[in-house]
Coordinates of C-alpha atoms and ligand atoms in Angstrom, one line a residue:
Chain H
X217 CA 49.6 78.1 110.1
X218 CA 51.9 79.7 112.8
X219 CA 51.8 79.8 116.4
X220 CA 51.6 83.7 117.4
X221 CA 52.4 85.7 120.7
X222 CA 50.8 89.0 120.6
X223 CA 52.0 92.0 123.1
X224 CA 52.4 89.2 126.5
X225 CA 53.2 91.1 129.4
X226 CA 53.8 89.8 133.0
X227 CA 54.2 90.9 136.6
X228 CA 54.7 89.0 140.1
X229 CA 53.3 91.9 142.3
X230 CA 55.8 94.4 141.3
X231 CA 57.9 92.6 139.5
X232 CA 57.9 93.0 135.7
X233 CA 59.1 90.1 134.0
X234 CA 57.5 90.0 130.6
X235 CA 57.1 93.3 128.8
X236 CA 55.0 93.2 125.6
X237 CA 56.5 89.7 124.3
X238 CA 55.4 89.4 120.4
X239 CA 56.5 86.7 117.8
X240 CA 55.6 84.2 115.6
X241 CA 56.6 80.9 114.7
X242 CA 56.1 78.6 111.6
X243 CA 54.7 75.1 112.4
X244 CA 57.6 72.5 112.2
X245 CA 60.0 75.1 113.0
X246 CA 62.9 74.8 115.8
X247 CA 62.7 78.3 117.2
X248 CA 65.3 79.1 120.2
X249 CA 64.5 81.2 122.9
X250 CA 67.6 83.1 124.2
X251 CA 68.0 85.3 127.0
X252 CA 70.3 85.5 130.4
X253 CA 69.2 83.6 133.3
X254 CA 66.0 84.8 135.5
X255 CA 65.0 86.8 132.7
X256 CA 61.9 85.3 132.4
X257 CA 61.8 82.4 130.1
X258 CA 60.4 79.6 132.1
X259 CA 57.5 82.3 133.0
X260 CA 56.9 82.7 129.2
X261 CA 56.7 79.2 128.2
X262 CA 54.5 78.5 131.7
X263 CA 52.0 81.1 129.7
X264 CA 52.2 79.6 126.2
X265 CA 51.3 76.4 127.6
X266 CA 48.2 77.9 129.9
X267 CA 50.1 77.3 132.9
X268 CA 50.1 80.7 133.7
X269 CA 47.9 83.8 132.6
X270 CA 49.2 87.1 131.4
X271 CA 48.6 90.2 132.3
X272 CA 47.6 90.8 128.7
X273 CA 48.3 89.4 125.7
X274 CA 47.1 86.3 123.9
X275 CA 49.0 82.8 122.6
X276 CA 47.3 81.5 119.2
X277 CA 47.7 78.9 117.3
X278 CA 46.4 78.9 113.7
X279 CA 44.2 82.0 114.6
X280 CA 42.4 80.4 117.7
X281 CA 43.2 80.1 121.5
X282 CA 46.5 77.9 122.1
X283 CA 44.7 74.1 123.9
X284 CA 46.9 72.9 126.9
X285 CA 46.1 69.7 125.3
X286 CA 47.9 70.7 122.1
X287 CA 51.4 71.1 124.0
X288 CA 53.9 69.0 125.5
X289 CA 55.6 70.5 127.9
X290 CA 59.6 69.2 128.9
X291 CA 60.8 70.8 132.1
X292 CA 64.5 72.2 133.1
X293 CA 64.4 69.6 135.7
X294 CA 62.9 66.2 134.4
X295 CA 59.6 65.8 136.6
X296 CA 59.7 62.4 136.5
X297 CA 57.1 60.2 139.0
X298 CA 59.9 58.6 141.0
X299 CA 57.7 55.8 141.8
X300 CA 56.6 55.2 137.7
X301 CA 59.0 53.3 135.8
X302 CA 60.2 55.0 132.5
X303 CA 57.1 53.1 130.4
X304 CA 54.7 54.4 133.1
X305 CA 56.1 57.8 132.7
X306 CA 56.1 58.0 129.4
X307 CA 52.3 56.4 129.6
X308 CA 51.2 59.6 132.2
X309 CA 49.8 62.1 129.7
X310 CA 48.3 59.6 127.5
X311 CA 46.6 58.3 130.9
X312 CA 45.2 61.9 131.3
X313 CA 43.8 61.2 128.3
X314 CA 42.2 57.8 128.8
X315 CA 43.8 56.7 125.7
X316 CA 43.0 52.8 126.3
X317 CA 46.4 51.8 124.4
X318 CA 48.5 54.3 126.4
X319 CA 51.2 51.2 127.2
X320 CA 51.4 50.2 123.8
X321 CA 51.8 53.8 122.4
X322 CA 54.5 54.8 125.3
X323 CA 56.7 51.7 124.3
X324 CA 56.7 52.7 120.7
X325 CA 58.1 56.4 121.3
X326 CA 60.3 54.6 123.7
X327 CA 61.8 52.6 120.9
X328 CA 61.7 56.1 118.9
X329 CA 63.8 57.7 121.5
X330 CA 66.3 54.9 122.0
X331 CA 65.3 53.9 125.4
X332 CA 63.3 50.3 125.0
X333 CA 65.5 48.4 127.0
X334 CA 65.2 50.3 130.0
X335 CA 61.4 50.7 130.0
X336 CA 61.2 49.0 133.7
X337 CA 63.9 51.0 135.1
X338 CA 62.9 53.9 137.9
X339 CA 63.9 56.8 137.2
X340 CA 66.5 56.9 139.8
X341 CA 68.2 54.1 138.1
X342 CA 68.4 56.0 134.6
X343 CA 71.5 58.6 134.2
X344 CA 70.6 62.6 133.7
X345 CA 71.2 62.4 130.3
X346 CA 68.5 59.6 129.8
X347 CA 66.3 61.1 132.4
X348 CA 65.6 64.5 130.0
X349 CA 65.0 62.0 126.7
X350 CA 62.3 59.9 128.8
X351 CA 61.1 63.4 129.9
X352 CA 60.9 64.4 126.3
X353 CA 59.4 61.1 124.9
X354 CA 56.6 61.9 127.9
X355 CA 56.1 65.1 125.7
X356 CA 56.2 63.2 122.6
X357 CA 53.6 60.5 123.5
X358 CA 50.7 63.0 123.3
X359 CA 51.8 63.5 120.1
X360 CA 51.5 67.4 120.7
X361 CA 51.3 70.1 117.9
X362 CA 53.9 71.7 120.2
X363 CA 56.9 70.9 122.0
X364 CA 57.5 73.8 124.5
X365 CA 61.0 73.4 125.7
X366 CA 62.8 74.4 128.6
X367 CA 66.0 74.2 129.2
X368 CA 66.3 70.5 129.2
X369 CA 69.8 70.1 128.6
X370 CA 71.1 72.5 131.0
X371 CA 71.6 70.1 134.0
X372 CA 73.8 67.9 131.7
X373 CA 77.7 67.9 131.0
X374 CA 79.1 69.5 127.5
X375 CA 79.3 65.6 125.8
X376 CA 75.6 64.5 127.0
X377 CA 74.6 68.3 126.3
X378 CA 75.9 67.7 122.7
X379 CA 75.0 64.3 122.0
X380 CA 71.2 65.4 123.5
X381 CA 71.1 67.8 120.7
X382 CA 71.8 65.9 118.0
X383 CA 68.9 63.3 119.1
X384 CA 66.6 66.3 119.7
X385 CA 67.1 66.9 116.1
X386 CA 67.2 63.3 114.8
X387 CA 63.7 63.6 116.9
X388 CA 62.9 66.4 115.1
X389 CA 63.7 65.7 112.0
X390 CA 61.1 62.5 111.8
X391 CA 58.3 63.8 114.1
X392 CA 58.6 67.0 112.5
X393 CA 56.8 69.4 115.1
X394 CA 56.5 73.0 116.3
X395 CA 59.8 73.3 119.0
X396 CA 59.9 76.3 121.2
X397 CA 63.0 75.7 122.8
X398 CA 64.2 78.0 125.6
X399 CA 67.7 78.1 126.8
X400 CA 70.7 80.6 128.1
X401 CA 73.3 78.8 126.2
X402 CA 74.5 80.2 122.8
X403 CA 76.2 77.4 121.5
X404 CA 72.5 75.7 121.9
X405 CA 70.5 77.9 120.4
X406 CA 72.8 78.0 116.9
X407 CA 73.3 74.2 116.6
X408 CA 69.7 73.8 117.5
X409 CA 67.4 76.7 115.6
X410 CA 66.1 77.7 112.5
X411 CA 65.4 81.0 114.4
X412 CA 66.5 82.4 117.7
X413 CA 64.4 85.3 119.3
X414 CA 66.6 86.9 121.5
X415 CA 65.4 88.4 124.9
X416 CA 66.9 91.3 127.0
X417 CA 67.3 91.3 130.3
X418 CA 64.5 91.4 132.9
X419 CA 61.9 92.6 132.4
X420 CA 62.1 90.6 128.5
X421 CA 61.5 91.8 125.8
X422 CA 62.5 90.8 122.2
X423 CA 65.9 92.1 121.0
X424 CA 65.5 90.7 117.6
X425 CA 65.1 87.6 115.9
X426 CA 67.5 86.1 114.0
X427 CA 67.5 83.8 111.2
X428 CA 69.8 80.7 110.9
X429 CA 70.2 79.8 107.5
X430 CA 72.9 76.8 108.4
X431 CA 72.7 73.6 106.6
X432 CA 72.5 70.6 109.4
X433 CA 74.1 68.8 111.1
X434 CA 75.9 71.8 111.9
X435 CA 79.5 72.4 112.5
X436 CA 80.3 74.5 115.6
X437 CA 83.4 75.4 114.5
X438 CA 82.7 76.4 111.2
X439 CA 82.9 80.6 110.6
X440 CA 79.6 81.1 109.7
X441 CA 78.5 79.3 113.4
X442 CA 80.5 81.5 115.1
X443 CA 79.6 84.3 113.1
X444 CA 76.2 83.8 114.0
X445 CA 77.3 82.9 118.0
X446 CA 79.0 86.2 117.9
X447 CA 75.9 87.9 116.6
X448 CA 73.8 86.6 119.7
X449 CA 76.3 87.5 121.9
X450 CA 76.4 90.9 121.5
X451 CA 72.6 91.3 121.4
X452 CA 72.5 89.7 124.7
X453 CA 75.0 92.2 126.6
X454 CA 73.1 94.6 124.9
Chain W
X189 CA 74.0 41.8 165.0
X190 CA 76.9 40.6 167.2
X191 CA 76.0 43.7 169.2
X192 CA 72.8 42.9 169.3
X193 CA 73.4 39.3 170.5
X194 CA 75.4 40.7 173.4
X195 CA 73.1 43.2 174.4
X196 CA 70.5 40.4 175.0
X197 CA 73.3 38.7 177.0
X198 CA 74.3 41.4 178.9
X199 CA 70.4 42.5 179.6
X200 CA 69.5 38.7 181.2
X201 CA 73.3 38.6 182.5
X202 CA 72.0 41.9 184.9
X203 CA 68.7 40.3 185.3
X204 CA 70.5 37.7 187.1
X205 CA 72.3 39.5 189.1
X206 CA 69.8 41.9 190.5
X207 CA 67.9 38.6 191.4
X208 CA 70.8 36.8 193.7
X209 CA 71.4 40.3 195.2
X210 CA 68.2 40.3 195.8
X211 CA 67.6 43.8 195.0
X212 CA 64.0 43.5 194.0
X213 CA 61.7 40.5 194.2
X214 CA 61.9 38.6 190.9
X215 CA 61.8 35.4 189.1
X216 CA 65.2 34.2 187.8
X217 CA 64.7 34.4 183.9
X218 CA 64.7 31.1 183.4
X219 CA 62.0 30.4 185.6
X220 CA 60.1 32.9 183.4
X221 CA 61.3 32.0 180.2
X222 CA 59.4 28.2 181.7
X223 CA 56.6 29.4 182.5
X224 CA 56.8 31.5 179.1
X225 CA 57.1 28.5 177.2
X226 CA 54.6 26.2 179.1
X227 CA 51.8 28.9 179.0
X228 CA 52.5 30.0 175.2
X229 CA 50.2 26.8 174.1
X230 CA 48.9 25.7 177.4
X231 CA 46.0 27.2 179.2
X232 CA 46.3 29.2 182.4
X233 CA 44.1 27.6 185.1
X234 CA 42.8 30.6 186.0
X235 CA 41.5 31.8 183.0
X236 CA 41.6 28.8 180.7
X237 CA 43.6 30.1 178.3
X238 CA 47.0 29.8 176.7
X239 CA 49.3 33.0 176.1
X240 CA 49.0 32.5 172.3
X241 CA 44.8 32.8 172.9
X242 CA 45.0 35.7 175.1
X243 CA 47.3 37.6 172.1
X244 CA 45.4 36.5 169.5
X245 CA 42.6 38.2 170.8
X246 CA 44.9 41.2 171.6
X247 CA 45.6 41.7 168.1
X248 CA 42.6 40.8 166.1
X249 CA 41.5 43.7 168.5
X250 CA 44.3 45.8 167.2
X251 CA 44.2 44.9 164.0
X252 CA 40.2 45.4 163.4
X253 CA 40.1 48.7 165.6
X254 CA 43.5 49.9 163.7
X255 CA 42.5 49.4 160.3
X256 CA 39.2 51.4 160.4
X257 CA 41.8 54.3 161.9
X258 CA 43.7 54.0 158.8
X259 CA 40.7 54.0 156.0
X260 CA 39.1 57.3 157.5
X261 CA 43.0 58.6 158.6
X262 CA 44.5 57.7 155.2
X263 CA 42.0 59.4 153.0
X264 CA 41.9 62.1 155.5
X265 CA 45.2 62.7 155.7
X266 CA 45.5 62.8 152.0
X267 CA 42.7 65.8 152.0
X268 CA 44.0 67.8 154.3
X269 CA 47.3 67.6 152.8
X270 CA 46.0 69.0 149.5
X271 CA 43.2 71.2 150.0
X272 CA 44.5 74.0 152.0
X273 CA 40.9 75.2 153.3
X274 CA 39.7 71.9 154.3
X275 CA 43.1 71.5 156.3
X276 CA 42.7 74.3 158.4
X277 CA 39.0 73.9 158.9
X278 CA 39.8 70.3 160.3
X279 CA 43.4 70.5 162.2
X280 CA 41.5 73.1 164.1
X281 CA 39.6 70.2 165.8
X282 CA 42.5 67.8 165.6
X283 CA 45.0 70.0 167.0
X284 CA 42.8 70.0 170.3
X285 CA 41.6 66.2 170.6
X286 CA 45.6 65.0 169.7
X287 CA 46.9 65.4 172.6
X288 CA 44.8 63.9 174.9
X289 CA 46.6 60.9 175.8
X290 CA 44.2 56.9 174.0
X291 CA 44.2 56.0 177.8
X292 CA 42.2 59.3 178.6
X293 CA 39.4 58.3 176.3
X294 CA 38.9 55.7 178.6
X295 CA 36.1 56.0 180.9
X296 CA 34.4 58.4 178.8
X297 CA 34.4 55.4 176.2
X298 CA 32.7 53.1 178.3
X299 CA 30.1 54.8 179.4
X300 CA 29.2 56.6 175.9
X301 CA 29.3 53.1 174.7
X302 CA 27.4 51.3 177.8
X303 CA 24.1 51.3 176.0
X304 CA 24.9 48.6 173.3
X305 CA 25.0 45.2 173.5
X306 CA 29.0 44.7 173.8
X307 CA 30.1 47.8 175.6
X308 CA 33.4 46.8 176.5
X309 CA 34.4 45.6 173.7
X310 CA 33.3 49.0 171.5
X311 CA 34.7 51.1 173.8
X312 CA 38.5 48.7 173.7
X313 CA 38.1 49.0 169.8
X314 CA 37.4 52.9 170.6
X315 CA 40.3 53.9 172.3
X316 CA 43.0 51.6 169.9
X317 CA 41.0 53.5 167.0
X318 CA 41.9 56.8 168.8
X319 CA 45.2 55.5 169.7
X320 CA 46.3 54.7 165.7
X321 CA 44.0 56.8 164.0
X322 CA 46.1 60.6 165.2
X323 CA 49.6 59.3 164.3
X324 CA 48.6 57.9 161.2
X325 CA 46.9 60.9 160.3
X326 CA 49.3 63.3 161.1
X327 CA 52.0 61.3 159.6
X328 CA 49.9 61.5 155.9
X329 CA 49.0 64.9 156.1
X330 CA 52.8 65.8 156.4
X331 CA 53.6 63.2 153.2
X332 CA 51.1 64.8 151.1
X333 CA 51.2 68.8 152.0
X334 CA 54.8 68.4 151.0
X335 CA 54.1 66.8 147.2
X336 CA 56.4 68.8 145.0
X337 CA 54.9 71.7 143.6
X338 CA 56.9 71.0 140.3
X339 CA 55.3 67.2 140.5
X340 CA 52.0 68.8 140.1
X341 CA 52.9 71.4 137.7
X342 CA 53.8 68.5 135.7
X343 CA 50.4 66.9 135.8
X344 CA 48.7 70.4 135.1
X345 CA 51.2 70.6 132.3
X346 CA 50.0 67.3 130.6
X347 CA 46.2 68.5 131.4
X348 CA 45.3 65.8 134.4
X349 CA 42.7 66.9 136.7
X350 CA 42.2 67.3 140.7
X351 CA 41.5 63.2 140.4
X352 CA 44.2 62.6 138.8
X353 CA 46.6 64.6 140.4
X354 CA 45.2 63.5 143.6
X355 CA 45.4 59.6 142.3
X356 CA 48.5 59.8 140.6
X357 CA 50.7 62.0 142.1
X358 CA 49.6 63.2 146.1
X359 CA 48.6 59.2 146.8
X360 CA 51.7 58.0 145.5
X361 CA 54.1 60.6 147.2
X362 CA 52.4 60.1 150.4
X363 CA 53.2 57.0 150.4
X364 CA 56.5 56.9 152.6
X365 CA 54.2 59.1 155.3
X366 CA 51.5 56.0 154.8
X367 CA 53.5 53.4 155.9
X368 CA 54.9 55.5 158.6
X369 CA 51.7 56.6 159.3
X370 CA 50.3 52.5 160.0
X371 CA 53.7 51.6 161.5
X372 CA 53.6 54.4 164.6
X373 CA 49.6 53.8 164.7
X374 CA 49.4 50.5 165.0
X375 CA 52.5 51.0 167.8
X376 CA 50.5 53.2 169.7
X377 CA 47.1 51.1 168.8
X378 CA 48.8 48.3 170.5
X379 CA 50.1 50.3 173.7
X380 CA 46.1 51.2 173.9
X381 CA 44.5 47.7 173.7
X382 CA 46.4 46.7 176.5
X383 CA 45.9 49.5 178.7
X384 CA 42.3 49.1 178.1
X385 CA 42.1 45.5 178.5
X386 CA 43.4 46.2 181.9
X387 CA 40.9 48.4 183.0
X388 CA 37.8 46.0 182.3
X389 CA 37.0 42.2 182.1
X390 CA 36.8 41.4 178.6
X391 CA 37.9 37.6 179.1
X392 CA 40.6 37.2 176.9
X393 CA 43.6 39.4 175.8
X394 CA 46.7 40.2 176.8
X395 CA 46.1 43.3 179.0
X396 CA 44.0 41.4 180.8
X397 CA 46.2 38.2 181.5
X398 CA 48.0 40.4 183.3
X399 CA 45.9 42.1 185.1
X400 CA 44.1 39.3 186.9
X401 CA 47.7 37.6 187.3
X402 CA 48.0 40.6 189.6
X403 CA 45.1 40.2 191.5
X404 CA 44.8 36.8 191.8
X405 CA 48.0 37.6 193.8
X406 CA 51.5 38.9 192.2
X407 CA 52.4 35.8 189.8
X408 CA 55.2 37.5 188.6
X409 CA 56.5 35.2 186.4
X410 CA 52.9 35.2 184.3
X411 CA 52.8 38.4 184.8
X412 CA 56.9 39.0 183.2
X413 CA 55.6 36.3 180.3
X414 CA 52.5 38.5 179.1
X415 CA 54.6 41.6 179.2
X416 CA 57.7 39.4 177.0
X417 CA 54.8 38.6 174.4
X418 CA 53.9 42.2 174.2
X419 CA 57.3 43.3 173.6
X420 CA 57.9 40.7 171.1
X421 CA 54.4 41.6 169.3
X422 CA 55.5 44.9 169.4
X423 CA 58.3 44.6 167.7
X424 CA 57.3 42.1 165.1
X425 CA 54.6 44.1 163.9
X426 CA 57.4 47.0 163.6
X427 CA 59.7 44.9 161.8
X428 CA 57.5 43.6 159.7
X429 CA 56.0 46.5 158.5
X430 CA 59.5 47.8 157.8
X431 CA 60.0 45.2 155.5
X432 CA 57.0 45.8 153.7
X433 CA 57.6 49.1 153.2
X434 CA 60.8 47.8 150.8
X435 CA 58.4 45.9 149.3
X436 CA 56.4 48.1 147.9
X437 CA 58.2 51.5 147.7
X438 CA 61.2 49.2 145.2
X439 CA 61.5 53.1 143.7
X440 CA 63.4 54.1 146.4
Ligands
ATP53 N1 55.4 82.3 140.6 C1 56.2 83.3 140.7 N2 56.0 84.3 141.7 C2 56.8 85.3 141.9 N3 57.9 85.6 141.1 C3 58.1 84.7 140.1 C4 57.3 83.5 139.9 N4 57.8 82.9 138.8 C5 58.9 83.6 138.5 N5 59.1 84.7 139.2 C6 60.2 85.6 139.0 O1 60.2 86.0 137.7 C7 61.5 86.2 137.2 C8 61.7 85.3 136.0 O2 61.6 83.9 136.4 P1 61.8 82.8 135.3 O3 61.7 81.5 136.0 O4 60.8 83.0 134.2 O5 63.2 83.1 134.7 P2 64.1 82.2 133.7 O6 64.5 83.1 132.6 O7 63.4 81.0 133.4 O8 65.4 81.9 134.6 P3 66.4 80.6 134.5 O9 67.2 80.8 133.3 O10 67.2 80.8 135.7 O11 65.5 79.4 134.5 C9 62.4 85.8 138.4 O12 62.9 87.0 138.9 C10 61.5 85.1 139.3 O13 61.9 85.3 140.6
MG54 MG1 63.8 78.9 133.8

């Protein structure tokens, strides 16, 4: 039971940006994508979800073709309908799928996420920080297989940043799914990840994987996180 | 609004003036702003009927000619705005018949439309449709070509079809070019009606209230009244439409 990407390679006309991309990940793992901006992260994600087709290459999920309807997709910018208030946001993908109780079901993972008492607010109203969690319960109202990830914190200041985390995992930690998580920032990635694949710079490919064996809630300043900080690092000027 | 209070002063203040200089041959304004008053709800001898009749029929002409403008323009608009080949196909065609001016439609209106039973009127309701139906398109096509890439992305993202993208995103975020689009068309509808209520006898309507004030021989003062009411429709329909456009855009 894993979700698997096999040799995905990418090019805008000339422009390679994903060069033979091959990993796996368990189901109900947090996996952390890493790699330095532009380096083709948000491309890889776009193709995982069937926004975009490779090259060549192919995403599976427990042996067959990844669904787009298995995936819940949270964007670096939120992508909120200004003109939905946070319930009818939260409602849109279960819309798409005709689910008859989409109200119902969007106001429970509102309560889940914390955000009940602003389900009538616009999203102009909301602060950034609240934006990316209605953005994420969006994701989690389809009740996906698998959260794809990207970058949703890194519009946010250091305190929201870290606070966000620590819900993500709270999240996590009760709705137990498949998180691909892409970001650029280290600290991220070894707070958040039971495994971070490490990319090099453009065109990507993967560095290495590595392994975080630390017992959560994590402490950032503890020698073993910066141990493994400093281990990403130098893979990443690599 | 103090400045707006003065302005109105100072606008009837110059009026005045120009008319004990005798500079031009006019009414003092409150010998307009009598007859104004006095024709609003009484009839006209000549014509039989009160101001308020003659703009009633003005707009239900509008407002019937106008909103068959909008429910092809809207849709339209919307089409061209989101499927690329179907917008140059069609703004081809547009591009050429926009800039002939509602009033130029005119006498090619009535006698394309001289066959049926109520020529004149088709051919007024023609040339407001052709008056509020460009703006209104133009005005949505702009709205909904420019629907954030990343909005739809979104909706691909969560699986949603052309329907519901269309639906749920492009209708919604066109919205703002809507209104617009109905505010300036029904501006320009309403600058048609009464250029083409002037042009033929269609026994009631503003445009026409003036017209035969002029030939029955230069009542300027009727004449000044029917042009006040226009302005004043004018503007109302402006301003209220402004105000609706709060109401149901409370996102923004
Ligand atoms: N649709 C596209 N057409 C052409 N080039 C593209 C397209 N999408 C991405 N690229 C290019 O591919 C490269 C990788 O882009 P991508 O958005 O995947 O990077 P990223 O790692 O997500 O960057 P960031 O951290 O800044 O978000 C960039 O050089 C970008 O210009
Ligand atoms: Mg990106």
């Amino acid at each position: 039971m894993a979700l698997e990407v096999i040799d995905v390679s990418k090019s805008f006309n000339n422009l390679k940006v994903l060069d033979n991309i091959t990993f796996k990940v368990k189901d109900n793992s947090f996996t952390c994508i890493i790699g330095e901006s532009g380096c083709g992260k948000t491309t890889l994600l776009r193709i995982v979800s069937g926004l975009e087709k490779a090259d060549s290459g192919e995403i599976l999920f427990n042996g067959k073709k990844l669904e787009i309807n298995d995936v819940g997709f949270v964007f670096q910018d939120d992508r909120l309908l200004p003109w939905r208030t946070t319930l009818k946001n939260v409602a849109f993908g279960l819309e798409v799928r005709n689910d008859k109780r989409a109200l119902e079901k969007a106001k429970d993972v509102l309560r889940f996420v914390g955000l009940e008492e602003f389900e009538n607010y616009y999203p102009k109203q909301l602060s950034g920080g609240m934006r990316q969690l209605v953005g994420i319960a969006r994701a989690l109202a389809i009740n996906p297989k698998i959260l794809l990830m990207d970058e949703p914190f890194a519009s946010l200041d250091a305190q929201t940043r870290n606070r966000m985390q620590a819900e993500l995992l709270d999240i996590w930690n009760e709705e137990k799914k498949t998180v691909l998580f892409v970001t650029h920032n280290i600290d991220e990635a070894v707070y958040l990840a039971d495994k971070i694949i490490v990319l090099s710079k453009r065109p990507a490919r993967v560095v290495e994987e590595i392994k975080v064996d630390l017992e959560r809630p994590r402490d950032r300043t503890s020698l073993e996180f910066v141990d493994v900080r400093k281990r990403v690092l130098e893979l990443l000027n690599k | 609004m103090k400045l707006r209070i003065s302005a109105i002063f100072t606008f009837i203040l110059f009026w005045y003036i120009v008319v004990f200089l005798k500079l031009v041959e006019l009414p003092y304004p409150h010998k307009v702003l009598f007859v104004f008053t006095n024709l609003l709800f009484h009839p006209e001898p000549v014509l039989g009927k009160s101001l308020v009749e003659h703009a009633t029929a003005s707009v239900l002409r509008v407002l019937t000619a106008s909103s068959i403008a909008f429910a092809v323009a809207i849709p339209m608009g919307v089409a061209m705005g989101w499927f690329e080949k179907f917008n140059v196909f069609t703004s081809t065609i547009v591009e050429i018949l926009r800039p002939i001016p509602p009033l130029a439609w005119i006498p090619l209106a009535y006698i394309l439309f001289s066959k049926l039973s109520n020529p004149v009127q088709t051919a007024q309701l023609f040339i407001v449709f052709i008056g509020a139906f460009f703006p209104c398109l133009i005005s949505v096509v702009d709205a909904a070509k420019n629907t954030p890439a990343e909005l739809i992305e979104m909706a691909k993202a969560f699986n949603a079809d052309n329907k519901k993208i269309l639906s749920s995103i492009v209708l919604p975020y066109s919205l703002q070019g809507i209104i617009t689009g109905i505010r300036i068309g029904l501006g320009v509808g309403w600058m048609s009606i009464i250029a083409a209520e002037m042009l033929a006898t269609s026994g009631a309507g503003l445009g026409y209230f003036i017209m035969v004030m002029y030939e029955v021989g230069g009542r300027i003062a009727e004449i000044i009244s029917g042009m006040v009411l226009i302005g004043i429709i004018g503007y109302s329909m402006n301003w209220l439409l402004l105000k609706v456009e709060k109401m149901v855009m409370p996102w923004r």
